mmCIF file of C-alpha atoms in Angstrom:
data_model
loop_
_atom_site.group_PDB
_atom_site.id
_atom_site.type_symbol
_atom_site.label_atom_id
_atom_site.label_comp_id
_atom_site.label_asym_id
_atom_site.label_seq_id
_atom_site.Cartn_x
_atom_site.Cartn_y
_atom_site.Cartn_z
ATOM 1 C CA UNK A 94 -60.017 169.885 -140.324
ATOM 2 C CA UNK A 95 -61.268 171.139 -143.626
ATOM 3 C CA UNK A 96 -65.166 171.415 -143.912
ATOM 4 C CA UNK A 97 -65.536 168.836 -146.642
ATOM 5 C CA UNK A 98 -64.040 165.969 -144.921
ATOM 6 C CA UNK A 99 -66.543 164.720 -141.886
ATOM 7 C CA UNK A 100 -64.863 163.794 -138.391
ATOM 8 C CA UNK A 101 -63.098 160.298 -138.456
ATOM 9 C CA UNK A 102 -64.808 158.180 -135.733
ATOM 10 C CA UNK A 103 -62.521 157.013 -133.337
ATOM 11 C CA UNK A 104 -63.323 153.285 -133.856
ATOM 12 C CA UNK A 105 -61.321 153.742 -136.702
ATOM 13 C CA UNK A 106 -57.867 153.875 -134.546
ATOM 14 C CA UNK A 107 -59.034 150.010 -133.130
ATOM 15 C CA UNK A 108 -59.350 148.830 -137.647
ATOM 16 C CA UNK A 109 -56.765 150.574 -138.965
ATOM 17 C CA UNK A 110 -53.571 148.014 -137.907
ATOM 18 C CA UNK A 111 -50.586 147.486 -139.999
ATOM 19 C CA UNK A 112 -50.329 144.108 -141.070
ATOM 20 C CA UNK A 113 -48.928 141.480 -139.511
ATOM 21 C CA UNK A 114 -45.748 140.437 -139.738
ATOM 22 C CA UNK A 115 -43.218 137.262 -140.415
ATOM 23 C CA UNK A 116 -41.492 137.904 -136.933
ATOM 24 C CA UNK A 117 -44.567 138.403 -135.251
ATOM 25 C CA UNK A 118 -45.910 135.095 -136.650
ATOM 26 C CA UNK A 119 -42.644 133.582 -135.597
ATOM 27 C CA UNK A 120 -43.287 134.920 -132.073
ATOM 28 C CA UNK A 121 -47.003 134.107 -131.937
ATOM 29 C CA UNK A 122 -46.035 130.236 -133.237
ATOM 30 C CA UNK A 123 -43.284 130.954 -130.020
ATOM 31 C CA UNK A 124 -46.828 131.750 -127.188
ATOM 32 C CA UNK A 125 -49.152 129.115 -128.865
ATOM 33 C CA UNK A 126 -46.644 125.894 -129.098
ATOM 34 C CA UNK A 127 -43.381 127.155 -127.412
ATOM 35 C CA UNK A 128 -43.673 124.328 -124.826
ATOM 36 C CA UNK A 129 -43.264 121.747 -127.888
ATOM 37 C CA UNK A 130 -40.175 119.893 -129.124
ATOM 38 C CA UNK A 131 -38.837 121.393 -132.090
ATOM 39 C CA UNK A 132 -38.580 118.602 -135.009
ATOM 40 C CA UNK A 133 -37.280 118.567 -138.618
ATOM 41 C CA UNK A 134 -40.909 120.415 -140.247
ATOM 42 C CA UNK A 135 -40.787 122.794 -137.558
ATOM 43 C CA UNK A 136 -37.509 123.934 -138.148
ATOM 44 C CA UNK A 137 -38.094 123.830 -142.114
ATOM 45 C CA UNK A 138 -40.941 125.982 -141.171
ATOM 46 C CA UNK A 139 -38.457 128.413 -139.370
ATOM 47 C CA UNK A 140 -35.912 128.383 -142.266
ATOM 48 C CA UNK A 141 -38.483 129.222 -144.752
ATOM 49 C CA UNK A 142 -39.917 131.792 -142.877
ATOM 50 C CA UNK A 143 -36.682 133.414 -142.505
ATOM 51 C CA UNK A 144 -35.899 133.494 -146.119
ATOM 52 C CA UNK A 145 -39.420 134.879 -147.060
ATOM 53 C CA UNK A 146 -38.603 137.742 -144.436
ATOM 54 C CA UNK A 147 -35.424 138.408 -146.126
ATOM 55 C CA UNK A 148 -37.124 138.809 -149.714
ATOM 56 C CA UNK A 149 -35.080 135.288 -150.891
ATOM 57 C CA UNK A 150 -31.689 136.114 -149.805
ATOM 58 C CA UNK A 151 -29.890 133.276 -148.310
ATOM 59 C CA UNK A 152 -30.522 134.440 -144.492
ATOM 60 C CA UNK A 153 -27.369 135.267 -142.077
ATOM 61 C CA UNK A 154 -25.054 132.006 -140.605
ATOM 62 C CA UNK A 155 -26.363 131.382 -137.676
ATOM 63 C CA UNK A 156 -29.846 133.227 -137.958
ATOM 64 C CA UNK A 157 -32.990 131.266 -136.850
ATOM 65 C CA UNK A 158 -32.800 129.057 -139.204
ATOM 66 C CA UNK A 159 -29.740 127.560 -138.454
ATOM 67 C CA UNK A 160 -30.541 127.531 -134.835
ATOM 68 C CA UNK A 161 -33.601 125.890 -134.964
ATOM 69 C CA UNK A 162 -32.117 123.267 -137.638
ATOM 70 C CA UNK A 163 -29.604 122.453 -134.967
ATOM 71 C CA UNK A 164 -32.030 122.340 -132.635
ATOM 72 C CA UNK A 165 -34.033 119.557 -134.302
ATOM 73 C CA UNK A 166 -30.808 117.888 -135.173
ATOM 74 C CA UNK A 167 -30.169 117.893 -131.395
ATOM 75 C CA UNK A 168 -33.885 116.635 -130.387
ATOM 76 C CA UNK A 169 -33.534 114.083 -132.904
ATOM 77 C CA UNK A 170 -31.119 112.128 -130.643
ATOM 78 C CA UNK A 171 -31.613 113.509 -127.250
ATOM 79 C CA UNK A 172 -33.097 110.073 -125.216
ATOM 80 C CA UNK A 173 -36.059 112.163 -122.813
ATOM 81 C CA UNK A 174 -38.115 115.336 -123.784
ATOM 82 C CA UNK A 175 -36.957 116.786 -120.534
ATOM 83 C CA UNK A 176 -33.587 117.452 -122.549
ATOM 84 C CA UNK A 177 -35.082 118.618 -126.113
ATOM 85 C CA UNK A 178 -34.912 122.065 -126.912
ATOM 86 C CA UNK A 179 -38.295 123.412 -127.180
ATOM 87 C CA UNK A 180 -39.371 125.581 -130.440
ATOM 88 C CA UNK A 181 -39.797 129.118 -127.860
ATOM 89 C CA UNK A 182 -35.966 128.379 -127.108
ATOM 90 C CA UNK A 183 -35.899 128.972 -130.477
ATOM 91 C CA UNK A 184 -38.701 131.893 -131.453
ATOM 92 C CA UNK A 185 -38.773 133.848 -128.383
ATOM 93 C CA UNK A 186 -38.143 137.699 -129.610
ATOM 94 C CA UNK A 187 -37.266 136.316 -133.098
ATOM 95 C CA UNK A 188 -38.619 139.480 -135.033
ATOM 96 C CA UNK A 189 -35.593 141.289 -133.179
ATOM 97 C CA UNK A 190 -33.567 138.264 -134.597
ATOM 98 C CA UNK A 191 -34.283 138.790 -137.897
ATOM 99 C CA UNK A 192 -32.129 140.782 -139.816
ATOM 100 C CA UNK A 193 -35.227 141.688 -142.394
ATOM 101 C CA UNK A 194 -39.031 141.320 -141.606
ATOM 102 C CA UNK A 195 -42.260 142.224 -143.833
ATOM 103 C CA UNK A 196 -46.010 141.734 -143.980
ATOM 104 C CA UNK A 197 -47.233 138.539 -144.483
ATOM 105 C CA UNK A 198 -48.492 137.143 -147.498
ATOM 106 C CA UNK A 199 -50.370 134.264 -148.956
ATOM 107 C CA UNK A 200 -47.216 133.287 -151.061
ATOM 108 C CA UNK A 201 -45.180 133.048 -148.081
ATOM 109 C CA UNK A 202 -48.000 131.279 -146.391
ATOM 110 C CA UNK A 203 -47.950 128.792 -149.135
ATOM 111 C CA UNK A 204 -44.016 128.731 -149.216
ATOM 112 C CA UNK A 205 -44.024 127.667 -145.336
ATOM 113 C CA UNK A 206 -46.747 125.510 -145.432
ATOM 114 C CA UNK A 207 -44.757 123.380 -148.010
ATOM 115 C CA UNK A 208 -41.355 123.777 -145.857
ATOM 116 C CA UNK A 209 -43.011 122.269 -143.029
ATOM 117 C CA UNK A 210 -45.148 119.683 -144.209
ATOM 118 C CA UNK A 211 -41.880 118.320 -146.455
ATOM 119 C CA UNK A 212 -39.988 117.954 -143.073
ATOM 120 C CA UNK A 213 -42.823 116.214 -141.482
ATOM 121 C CA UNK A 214 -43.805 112.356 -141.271
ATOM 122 C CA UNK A 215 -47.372 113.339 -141.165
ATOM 123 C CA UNK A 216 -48.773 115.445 -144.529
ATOM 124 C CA UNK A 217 -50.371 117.899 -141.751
ATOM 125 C CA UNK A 218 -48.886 121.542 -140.028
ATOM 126 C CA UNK A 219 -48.648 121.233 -136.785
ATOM 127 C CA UNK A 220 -51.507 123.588 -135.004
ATOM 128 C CA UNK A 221 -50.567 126.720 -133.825
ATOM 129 C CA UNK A 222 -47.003 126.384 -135.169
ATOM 130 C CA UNK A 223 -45.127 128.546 -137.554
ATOM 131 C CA UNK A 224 -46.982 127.360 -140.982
ATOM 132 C CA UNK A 225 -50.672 127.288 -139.602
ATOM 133 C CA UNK A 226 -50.030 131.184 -137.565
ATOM 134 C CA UNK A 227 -48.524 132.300 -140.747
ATOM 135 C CA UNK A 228 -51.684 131.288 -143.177
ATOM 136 C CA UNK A 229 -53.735 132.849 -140.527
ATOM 137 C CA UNK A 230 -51.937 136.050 -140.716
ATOM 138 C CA UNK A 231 -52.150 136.283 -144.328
ATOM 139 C CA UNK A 232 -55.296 135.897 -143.831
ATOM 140 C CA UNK A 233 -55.755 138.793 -142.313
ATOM 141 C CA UNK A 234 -53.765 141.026 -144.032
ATOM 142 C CA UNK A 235 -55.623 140.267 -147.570
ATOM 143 C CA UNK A 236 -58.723 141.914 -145.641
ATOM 144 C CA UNK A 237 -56.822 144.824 -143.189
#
């Protein structure tokens, strides 16, 4: 250490994260609702996210968005929630399912937000799913 620089406290080590990313929203939104239904917003959610992740290129066949849009196609008819696939069917480990991930921003809060709520009957995100975990994080990155 050179003699003009003082010591760096440790406490520094527990402030100094790297922001948070679109896969681990996706995975958080997986923890905090993953026992819920996956409908139409959610998976519009999903799809967006993926695309933001990917910097606007159209993301892979048969990436997460796809899956969860089949997903809500299939909970759509399916008679009993016993048989509906659930949205951590869907988001369990997704940032190792995404073929691109990056920090979070407010833009791609915004851009979510906008996916889900147009795929929902009510004009609300759905707590602790993908759109509401992903303007937290964004959030928190405009401050880290």
């Amino acid at each position: 250490m050179s003699q003009g620089q003082p010591p760096k406290p440790h406490m520094d080590k527990y402030f100094d994260l790297e922001p948070f990313t679109i896969g681990e929203v996706l995975e958080t939104a997986a923890v905090s609702v993953g026992d819920t239904p996956i409908e139409s917003g959610d998976a519009d959610a999903i799809q967006a996210a993926e695309r933001r992740a990917s910097c606007g290129d159209e993301g892979e066949s048969g990436g997460l968005g796809d899956t969860a849009q089949a997903a809500a196609s299939f909970n759509a008819t399916a008679a009993q929630n016993v048989h509906k696939i659930n949205i951590s069917d869907v988001l369990t480990n997704a940032a190792s399912k995404l073929p691109h991930d990056k920090a979070v921003t407010c833009e791609d809060a915004e851009a979510v937000k906008g996916a889900e709520v147009r795929g929902r009957l009510e004009t609300v995100v759905r707590p602790g799913g993908v759109a509401d975990t992903m303007s937290k994080a964004a959030k928190v990155n405009l401050y880290d």
